[in-house]
Each structure stands twice: as C-alpha cells, then as structure tokens.
Short mmCIF file of C-alpha atoms in Angstrom, two decimals:
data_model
loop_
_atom_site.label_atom_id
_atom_site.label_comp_id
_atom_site.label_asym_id
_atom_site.label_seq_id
_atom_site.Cartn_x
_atom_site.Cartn_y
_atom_site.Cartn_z
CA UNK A 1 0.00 0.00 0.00
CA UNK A 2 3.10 2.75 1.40
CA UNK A 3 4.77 1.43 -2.37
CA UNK A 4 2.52 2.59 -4.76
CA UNK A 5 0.79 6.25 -5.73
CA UNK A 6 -3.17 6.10 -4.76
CA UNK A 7 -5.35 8.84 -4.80
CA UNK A 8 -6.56 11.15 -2.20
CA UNK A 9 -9.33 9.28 -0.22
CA UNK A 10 -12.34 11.01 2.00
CA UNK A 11 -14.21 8.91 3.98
CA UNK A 12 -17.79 9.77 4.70
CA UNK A 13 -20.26 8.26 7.16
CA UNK A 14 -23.27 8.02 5.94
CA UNK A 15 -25.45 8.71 9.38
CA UNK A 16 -28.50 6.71 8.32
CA UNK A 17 -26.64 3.37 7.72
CA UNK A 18 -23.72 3.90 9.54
CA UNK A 19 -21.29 2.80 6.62
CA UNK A 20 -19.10 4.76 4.59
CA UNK A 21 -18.16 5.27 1.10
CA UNK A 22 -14.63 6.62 0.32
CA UNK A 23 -15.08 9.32 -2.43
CA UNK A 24 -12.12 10.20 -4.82
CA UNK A 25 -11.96 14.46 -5.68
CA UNK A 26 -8.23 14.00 -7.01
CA UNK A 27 -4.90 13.37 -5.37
CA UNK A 28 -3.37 15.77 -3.04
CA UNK A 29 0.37 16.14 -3.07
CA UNK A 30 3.09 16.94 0.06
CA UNK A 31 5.76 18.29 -2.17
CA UNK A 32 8.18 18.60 0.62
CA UNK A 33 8.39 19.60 4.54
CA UNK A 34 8.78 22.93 4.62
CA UNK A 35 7.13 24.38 7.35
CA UNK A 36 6.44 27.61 4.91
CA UNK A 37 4.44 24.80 2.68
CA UNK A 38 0.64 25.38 2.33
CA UNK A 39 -0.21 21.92 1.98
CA UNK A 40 1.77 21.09 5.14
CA UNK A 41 0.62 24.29 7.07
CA UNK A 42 -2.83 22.81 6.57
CA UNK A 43 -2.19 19.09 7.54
CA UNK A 44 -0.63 19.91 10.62
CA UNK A 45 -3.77 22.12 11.32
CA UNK A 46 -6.57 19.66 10.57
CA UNK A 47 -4.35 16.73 12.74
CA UNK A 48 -4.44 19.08 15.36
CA UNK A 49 -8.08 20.19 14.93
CA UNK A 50 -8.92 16.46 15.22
CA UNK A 51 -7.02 15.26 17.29
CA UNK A 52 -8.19 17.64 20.01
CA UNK A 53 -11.68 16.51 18.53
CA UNK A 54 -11.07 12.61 19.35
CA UNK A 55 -10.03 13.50 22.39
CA UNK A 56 -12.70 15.54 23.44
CA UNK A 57 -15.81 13.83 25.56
CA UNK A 58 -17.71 16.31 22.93
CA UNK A 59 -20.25 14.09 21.36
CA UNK A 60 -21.46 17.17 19.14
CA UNK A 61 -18.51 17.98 17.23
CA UNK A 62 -17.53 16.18 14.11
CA UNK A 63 -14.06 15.11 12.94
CA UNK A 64 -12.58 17.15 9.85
CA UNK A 65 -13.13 13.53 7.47
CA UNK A 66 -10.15 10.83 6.68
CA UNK A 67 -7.80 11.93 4.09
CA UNK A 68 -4.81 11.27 3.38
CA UNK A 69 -1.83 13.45 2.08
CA UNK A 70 1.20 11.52 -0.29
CA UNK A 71 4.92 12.33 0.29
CA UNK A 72 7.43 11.37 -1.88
CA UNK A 73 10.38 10.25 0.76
CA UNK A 74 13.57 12.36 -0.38
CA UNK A 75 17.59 10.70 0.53
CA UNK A 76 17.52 13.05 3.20
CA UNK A 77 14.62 12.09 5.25
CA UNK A 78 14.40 9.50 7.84
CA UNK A 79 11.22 8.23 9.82
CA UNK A 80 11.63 10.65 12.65
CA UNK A 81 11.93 13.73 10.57
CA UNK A 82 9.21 12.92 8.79
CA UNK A 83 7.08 12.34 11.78
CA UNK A 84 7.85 15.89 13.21
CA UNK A 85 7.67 17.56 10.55
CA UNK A 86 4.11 16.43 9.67
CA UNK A 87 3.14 16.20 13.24
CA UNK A 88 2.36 13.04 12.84
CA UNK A 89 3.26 9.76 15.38
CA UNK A 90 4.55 6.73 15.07
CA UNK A 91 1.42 4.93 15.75
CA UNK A 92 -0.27 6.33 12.57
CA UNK A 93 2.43 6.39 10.25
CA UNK A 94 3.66 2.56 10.95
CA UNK A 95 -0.01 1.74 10.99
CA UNK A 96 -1.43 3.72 7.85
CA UNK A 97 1.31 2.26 5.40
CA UNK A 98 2.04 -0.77 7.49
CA UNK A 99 5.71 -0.21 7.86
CA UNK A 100 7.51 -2.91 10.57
CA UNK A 101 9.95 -0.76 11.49
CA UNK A 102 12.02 2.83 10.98
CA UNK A 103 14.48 1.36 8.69
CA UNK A 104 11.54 0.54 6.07
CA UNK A 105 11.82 3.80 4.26
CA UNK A 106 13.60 3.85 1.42
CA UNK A 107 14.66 6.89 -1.00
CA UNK A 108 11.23 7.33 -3.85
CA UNK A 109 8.94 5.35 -1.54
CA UNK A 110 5.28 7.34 -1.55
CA UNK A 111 4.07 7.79 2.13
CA UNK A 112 0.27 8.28 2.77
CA UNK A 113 0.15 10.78 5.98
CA UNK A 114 -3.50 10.97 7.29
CA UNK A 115 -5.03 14.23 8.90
CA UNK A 116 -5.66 12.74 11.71
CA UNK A 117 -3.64 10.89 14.47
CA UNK A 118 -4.70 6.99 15.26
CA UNK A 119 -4.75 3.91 14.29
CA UNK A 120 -6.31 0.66 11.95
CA UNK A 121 -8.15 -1.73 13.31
CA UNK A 122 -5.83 -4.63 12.55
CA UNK A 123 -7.98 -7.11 11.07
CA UNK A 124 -10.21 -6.50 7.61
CA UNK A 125 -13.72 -6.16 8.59
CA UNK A 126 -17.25 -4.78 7.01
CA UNK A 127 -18.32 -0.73 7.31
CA UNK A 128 -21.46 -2.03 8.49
CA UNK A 129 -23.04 0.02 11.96
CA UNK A 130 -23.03 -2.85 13.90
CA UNK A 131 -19.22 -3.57 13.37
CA UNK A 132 -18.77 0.18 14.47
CA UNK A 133 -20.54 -0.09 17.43
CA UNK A 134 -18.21 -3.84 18.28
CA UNK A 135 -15.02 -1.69 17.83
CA UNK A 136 -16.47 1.61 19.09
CA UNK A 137 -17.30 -0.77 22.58
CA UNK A 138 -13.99 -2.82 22.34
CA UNK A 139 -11.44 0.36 22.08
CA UNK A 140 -13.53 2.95 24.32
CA UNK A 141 -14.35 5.41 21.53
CA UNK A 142 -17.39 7.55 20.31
CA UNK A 143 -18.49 5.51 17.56
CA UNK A 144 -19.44 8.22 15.63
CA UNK A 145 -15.77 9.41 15.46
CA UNK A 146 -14.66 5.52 13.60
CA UNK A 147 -13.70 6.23 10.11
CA UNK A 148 -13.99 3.51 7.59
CA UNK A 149 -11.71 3.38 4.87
CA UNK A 150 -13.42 1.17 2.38
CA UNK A 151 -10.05 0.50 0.11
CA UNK A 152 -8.18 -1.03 2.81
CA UNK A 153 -11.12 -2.71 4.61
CA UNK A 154 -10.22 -1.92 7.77
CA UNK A 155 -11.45 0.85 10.65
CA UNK A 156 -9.81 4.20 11.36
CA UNK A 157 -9.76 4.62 14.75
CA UNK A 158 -9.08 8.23 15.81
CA UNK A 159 -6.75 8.91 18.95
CA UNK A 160 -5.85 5.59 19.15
CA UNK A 161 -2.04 4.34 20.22
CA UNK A 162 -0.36 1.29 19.66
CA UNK A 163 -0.18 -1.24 22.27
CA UNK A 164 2.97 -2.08 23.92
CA UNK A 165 3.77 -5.42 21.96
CA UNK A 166 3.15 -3.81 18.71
CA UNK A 167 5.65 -0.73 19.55
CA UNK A 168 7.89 -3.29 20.56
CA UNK A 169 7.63 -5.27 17.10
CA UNK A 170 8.15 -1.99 15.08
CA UNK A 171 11.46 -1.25 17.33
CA UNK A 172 13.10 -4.33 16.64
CA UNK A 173 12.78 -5.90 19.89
CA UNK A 174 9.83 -8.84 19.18
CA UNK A 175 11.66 -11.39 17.70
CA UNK A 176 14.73 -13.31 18.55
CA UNK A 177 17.77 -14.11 16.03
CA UNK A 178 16.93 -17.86 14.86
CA UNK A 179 20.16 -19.75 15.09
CA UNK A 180 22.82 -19.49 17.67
CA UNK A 181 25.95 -19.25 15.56
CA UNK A 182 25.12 -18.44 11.75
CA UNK A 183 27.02 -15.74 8.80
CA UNK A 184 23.83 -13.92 6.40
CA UNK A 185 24.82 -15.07 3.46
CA UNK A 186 21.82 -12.96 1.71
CA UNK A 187 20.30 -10.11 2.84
CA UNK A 188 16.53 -8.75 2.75
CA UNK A 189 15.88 -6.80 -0.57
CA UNK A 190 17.30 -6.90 -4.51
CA UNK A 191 19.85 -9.29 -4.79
CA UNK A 192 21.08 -11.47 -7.98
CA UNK A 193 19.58 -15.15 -7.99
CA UNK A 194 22.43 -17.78 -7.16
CA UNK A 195 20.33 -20.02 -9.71
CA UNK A 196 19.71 -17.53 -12.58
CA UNK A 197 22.05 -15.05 -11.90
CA UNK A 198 19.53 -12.01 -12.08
CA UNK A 199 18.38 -9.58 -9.90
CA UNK A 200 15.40 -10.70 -8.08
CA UNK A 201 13.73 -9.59 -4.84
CA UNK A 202 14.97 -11.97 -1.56
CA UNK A 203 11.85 -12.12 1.12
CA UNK A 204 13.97 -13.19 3.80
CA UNK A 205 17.50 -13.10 5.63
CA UNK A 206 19.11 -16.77 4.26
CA UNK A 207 21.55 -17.87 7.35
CA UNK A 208 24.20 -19.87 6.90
CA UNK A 209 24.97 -22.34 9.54
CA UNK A 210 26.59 -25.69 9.77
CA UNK A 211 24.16 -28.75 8.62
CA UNK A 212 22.11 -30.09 12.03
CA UNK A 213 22.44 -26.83 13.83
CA UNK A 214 19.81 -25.98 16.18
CA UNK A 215 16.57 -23.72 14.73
CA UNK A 216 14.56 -21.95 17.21
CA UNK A 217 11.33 -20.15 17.10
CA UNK A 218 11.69 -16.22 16.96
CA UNK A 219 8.60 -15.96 19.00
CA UNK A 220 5.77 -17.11 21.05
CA UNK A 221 3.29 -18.22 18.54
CA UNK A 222 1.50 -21.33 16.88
CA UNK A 223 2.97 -23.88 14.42
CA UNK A 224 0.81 -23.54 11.05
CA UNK A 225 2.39 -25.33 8.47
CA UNK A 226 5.07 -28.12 8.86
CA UNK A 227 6.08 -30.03 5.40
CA UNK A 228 7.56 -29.62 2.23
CA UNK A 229 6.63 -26.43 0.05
CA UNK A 230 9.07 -25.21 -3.47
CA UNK A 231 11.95 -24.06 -3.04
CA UNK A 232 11.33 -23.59 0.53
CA UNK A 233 12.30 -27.43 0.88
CA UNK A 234 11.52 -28.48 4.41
CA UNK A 235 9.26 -25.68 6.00
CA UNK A 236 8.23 -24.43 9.42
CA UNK A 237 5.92 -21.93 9.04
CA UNK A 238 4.87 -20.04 12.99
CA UNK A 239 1.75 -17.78 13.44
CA UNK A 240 2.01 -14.90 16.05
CA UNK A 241 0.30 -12.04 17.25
CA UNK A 242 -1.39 -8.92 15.18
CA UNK A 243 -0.91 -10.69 11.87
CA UNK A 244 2.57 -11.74 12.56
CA UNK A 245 3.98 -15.16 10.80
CA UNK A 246 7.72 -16.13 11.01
CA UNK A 247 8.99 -18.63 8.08
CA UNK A 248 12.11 -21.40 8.12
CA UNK A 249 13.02 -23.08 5.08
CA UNK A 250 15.62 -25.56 4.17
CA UNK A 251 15.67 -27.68 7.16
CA UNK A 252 17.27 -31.13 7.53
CA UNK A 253 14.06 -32.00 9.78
CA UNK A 254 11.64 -30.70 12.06
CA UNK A 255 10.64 -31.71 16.14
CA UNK A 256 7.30 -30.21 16.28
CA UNK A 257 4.16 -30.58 14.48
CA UNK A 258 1.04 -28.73 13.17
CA UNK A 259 -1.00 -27.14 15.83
CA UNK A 260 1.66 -26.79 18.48
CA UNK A 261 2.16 -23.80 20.42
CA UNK A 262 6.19 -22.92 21.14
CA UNK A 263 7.58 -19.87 22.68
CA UNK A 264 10.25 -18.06 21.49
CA UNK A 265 13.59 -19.75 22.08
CA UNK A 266 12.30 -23.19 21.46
CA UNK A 267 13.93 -26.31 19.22
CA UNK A 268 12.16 -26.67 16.14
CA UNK A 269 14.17 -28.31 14.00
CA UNK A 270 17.47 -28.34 12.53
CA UNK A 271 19.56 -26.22 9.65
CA UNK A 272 19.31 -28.39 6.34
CA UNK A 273 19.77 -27.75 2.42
CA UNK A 274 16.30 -29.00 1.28
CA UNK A 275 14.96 -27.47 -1.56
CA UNK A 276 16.42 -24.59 -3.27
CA UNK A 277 19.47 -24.40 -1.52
CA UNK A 278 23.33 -23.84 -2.63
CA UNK A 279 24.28 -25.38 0.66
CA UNK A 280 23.10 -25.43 4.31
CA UNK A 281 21.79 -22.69 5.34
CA UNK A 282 18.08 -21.41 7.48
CA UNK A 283 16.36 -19.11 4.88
CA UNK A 284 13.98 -17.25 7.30
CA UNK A 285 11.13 -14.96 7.01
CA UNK A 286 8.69 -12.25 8.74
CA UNK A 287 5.37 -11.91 7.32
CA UNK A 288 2.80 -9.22 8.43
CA UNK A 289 -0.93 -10.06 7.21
CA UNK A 290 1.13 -11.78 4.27
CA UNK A 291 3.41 -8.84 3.43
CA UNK A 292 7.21 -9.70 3.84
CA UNK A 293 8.70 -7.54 6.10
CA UNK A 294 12.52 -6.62 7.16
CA UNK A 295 13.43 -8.65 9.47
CA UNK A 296 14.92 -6.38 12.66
CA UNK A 297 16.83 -7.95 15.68
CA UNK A 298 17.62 -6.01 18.78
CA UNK A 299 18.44 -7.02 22.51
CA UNK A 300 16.29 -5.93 25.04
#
C-alpha cells in the first residue's frame, strides 16, 4: 500500500446506515516539509483540529473527514523527521502504510500521511453500523468518530495508540535471532539469484549455519504449516500475534508438528539444504498479514 501512488481518499459516514463510502476528488500532493508549505501548514492544522476533537468527551462535534496526504520520501529524510515535521506519530504512520519498522523507508517510496492521528483496526472487517458499534465498545471510543476506509477494509480509529507489543515489534525488539551461531549469506531486498544469476527480490535473511544446527522459534506463537513447500524445501511456518507469521526453510528436519504452540527460544528443527538451496543454510522470514517484512533484531 506505502509502495505505490493512490489517490486522495475522504471517507464519509453516511449517518442513516452507519457505513461509509470513500469518495475520490483528485490526489493531493506533500511536495516537501517545509514548514512555509501550504499543503503542510494545513495538515498539521486539521491533525491538530482532530485530534483535540477525538479526544474531546464532545459528542457534538464532528471530525474534519479521513484523508490522506502523499509524500514522496527524499535521501535526506528519515522516519523521525518525517514524523515531526508532519506532526504526525509513530502509531499512525507505521499503521497507515504498514511499515515494521524505521528502517523501512527507502529513497522514492510514496508515504500516505492521514489528517488525523490513530490507528487501523488490525484485522479486515465490514463498514457495516453494527461492526462500528463492536469496535467503538472494544477500544472505548465515540463511535461516531470511527472512520472507515473502504479501500483497505479496515477501521480508522481516531486517537488511538499502539499497544505495547506492537511498539515493541516496530522497534526491533519482538523477535529473537533464529540460530545461535550463523554468517547472512543474503540479505533482505534486490539481490542477484544464485540459480539464474539475475536480480530478483529476496523475502527473507538466508543464514548460513553448519548442517544439524539448532533452529529456534523467533517468537511465542503457533505452528501452522510443517512439510515440504518449493523451493522452501523443508518448511516451518509459525503464526504470532497482530498478523505476525515467522517462516524457516531448508531444514534437515523438524521436532514439532502442526497445531503446536512454542515460545520463542524453542527447538524446532534443525539447519538443512532442502529445496532450493546452494548449501546449508536457514532461509527465514517475517510476514505481516502476508506482506514480507525486514526482518529487525535487537536485545532488550
């Protein structure tokens, strides 16, 4: 969604059905961060406007409606800057182009900043009223301030922050380094195929290790998938929590099974060069609601 140029979107509930229908006047550019910028002037106004709005017990007044603004990220900027300068927090930005950490901004990639401060409702759900009124119950907000952006299929929910575990995921600190002992031999991003020899894009950090070495789960979480799948070879494949799945590929064997819950630090299985392998080595991956994501290792 953060990768590609989409249009300026307005959400509008529709007070007799509770729903909403996004409507589409044009696209509405953030040609750079200078505070003397109109376009920025008046972002930073309406995210103040509303966010003084969600936070009000003020039943009466209405949010300014969803919209979002696109910024073109120059070499210069980093994640921080670009939160400050906006006015923006990290909460909304990570959440509105479903970024896993700081380091996933990259030089040309389009940002969507919102006028508003908050967050999605993680899961894809209907605009119907009596989903609102769930959500508007479950996180402690005025329902009539839950903005539904139709596109993404998910709630807008104004004023919100991110929970501890999920501001821990985004700084690097949620997962644990797989292997004990191991040398990247491949790195996230473009690299050139070992097979073909061109430039393809690598989902995952491949680890190499010595055959039989120890494979542990990066986190708590649920064993999904635990066979044989492509190139993967032998596959481990772990769900976790808010959308979170953790891939291992290429093992010699596995020591738990489909349906298992394992915490994070726990045996299962053992570095191998199944499938499409050059030689042994753990190719391993972090999904987010099936989006491959950077994988980020820190110590607490």
């Amino acid at each position: 969604m953060s990768n590609r140029l989409v249009f300026l979107k307005w959400t509008v509930i529709w007070i007799g059905f509770g729903a909403a229908t996004n409507l589409f006047p044009g696209p509405l550019t953030l040609a750079n961060l200078e505070y003397s910028n109109p376009s920025l002037k008046n972002l930073r106004s309406e995210i103040k406007e509303n966010l003084r709005i969600s936070k009000s017990g003020t039943k009466q007044e209405i949010l300014i409606p969803l919209k979002y603004y696109e910024y073109k990220v120059q070499k210069e900027d980093n994640f921080f800057k670009i939160m400050a300068r906006t006015g923006m927090d990290l909460e909304t930005l990570s959440s509105v182009n479903e970024l896993s950490s700081p380091h996933d901004l990259s030089q040309g990639m389009i940002l969507e900043i919102p006028n508003m401060r908050g967050t999605f409702h993680p899961e894809e759900t209907d605009g119907s009223e009596k989903t609102k009124l769930i959500l508007a119950e479950k996180y402690q907000i005025d329902a009539n301030k839950l903005q539904y952006d139709s596109e993404r299929g998910k709630w807008f929910l104004p004023g919100i922050s991110m929970g501890k575990s999920e501001k821990s995921f985004f700084y690097g600190f949620g997962f644990q380094f797989p292997l004990t002992a191991a040398i990247i031999s491949s790195n996230f991003g473009k690299r050139l195929d070992p097979f073909t020899k061109k430039e393809t894009f690598h989902g995952g950090l491949d680890m190499a290790a010595k055959q039989g070495s120890d494979v542990f789960s990066s986190m708590d979480g649920e064993v999904s998938f635990v066979g044989t799948q492509g190139g993967y070879g032998n596959l481990i494949i772990i769900k976790h929590i808010l959308g979170y799945e953790t891939r291992y590929g290429h093992l010699l064997n596995f020591v738990v099974k489909r349906g298992q819950r394992v915490k994070k630090g726990e045996k299962i299985g053992e570095v191998g060069q199944t499938g499409r392998a050059t030689g042994p080595h753990l190719h391993f991956e972090i999904r987010r609601n099936s989006k491959r994501e950077r994988p980020i290792f820190r110590s607490h």
